[in-house]
Coordinates of C-alpha atoms in Angstrom, one line a residue:
M1 CA 40.9 29.8 25.0
T2 CA 37.5 30.8 26.2
Q3 CA 36.8 29.7 29.8
R4 CA 33.9 27.4 30.5
K5 CA 31.3 28.3 33.1
L6 CA 28.1 26.8 34.6
Y7 CA 24.8 27.2 32.8
Y8 CA 21.4 25.9 33.6
V9 CA 19.4 24.2 30.8
S10 CA 15.6 23.8 30.8
I11 CA 14.4 21.2 28.3
S12 CA 10.7 22.0 28.9
G13 CA 11.4 25.8 28.7
K14 CA 13.9 25.3 25.8
R15 CA 16.3 27.8 27.2
I16 CA 19.7 28.2 28.8
E17 CA 20.1 30.5 31.8
P18 CA 23.2 31.8 33.6
E19 CA 21.6 31.4 37.0
P20 CA 19.5 28.6 38.5
S21 CA 15.8 29.1 38.8
I22 CA 12.8 27.1 40.2
N23 CA 12.3 25.4 36.7
D24 CA 13.5 22.0 35.9
Q25 CA 17.1 22.4 34.9
L26 CA 20.2 20.4 34.1
T27 CA 23.6 21.9 34.9
V28 CA 26.2 22.1 32.1
L29 CA 29.7 23.5 31.8
G30 CA 30.5 25.2 28.6
T31 CA 31.8 28.1 26.5
P32 CA 29.5 30.8 25.0
D33 CA 30.0 29.1 21.6
E34 CA 28.9 25.7 23.0
M35 CA 25.9 27.3 24.7
N36 CA 25.0 29.0 21.4
K37 CA 25.0 25.7 19.6
L38 CA 23.0 24.1 22.4
Q39 CA 20.4 26.9 22.2
Q40 CA 20.1 26.4 18.5
Q41 CA 19.3 22.7 19.2
L42 CA 16.7 23.8 21.8
D43 CA 15.2 26.2 19.3
Q44 CA 15.0 23.4 16.8
I45 CA 13.0 21.2 19.2
Q46 CA 10.7 24.2 19.8
R47 CA 10.0 24.4 16.1
D48 CA 9.6 20.6 15.9
D49 CA 7.2 20.8 18.8
E50 CA 5.1 23.5 17.1
I51 CA 4.8 21.3 14.1
T52 CA 3.8 18.2 16.0
Q53 CA 1.1 20.0 18.0
F54 CA -0.9 20.4 14.8
R55 CA -1.1 16.6 14.6
A56 CA -2.5 16.1 18.1
P57 CA -6.2 17.0 17.4
I58 CA -6.5 14.5 14.5
P59 CA -8.3 11.7 16.3
Y60 CA -8.3 9.1 13.5
K61 CA -4.6 9.2 12.5
S62 CA -1.8 7.7 14.6
S63 CA 1.2 9.9 15.2
E64 CA 3.6 7.2 16.3
H65 CA 5.2 7.0 12.8
D66 CA 4.6 10.5 11.7
I67 CA 7.6 12.2 10.1
A68 CA 7.2 15.3 12.3
T69 CA 7.2 13.2 15.5
D70 CA 10.2 11.2 14.3
K71 CA 12.1 14.5 13.6
F72 CA 11.2 15.8 17.1
N73 CA 12.4 12.6 18.7
E74 CA 15.7 12.7 16.7
D75 CA 16.3 16.3 17.6
L76 CA 15.5 15.7 21.3
I77 CA 18.0 12.8 21.3
K78 CA 20.6 15.2 20.0
V79 CA 19.8 17.7 22.7
Y80 CA 20.1 15.1 25.5
H81 CA 23.4 13.9 24.0
A82 CA 24.8 17.5 23.9
I83 CA 23.6 18.1 27.5
Y84 CA 25.2 14.8 28.5
E85 CA 28.5 15.8 26.9
L86 CA 28.5 19.2 28.5
G87 CA 26.9 18.1 31.7
T88 CA 28.3 18.1 35.2
D89 CA 28.7 14.7 36.9
E90 CA 25.3 15.2 38.6
T91 CA 23.6 16.0 35.2
R92 CA 25.2 13.0 33.6
A93 CA 24.2 10.7 36.4
H94 CA 20.6 12.1 36.2
I95 CA 20.4 11.5 32.4
R96 CA 21.8 7.9 32.9
Q97 CA 19.2 7.3 35.7
M98 CA 16.4 8.6 33.4
N99 CA 17.6 6.2 30.7
I100 CA 16.1 8.7 28.3
L101 CA 18.6 8.2 25.5
A102 CA 18.0 4.5 25.2
K103 CA 14.2 4.9 25.5
L104 CA 14.2 7.5 22.7
E105 CA 16.4 5.5 20.5
D106 CA 14.4 2.3 20.9
T107 CA 10.7 3.2 20.4
D108 CA 9.7 -0.5 20.8
Y109 CA 7.1 -0.4 18.0
N110 CA 7.4 -4.0 17.1
Y111 CA 3.7 -4.7 17.5
P112 CA 1.4 -5.6 14.6
G113 CA 0.1 -2.5 12.8
Y114 CA 3.3 -0.5 13.4
E115 CA 5.2 -1.6 10.3
R116 CA 6.6 1.2 8.2

């Protein structure tokens, strides 16, 4: 069985590092295979982010219900779930405190004009 070790995940940098740095990082405990899968998820949100950035300069079209934005949010939820599952107690507490999973899953678009 492969031994688990500490890694440091930067959501904004979309990377996993073996040593802590000054960047915003969440600490996880995992095997190289688990880190490879997590890196693939981070790579996916990087691709999603690149697609959604092309939508930003279009001033007349709302992006709240854009397919690319929805995909980015879904993939970001998957990343946070994976980090939560692999996270240290401190990382899990931080994610719970952020309440990020609930916020991303409930976009609260129940206002007029946001119907699909």
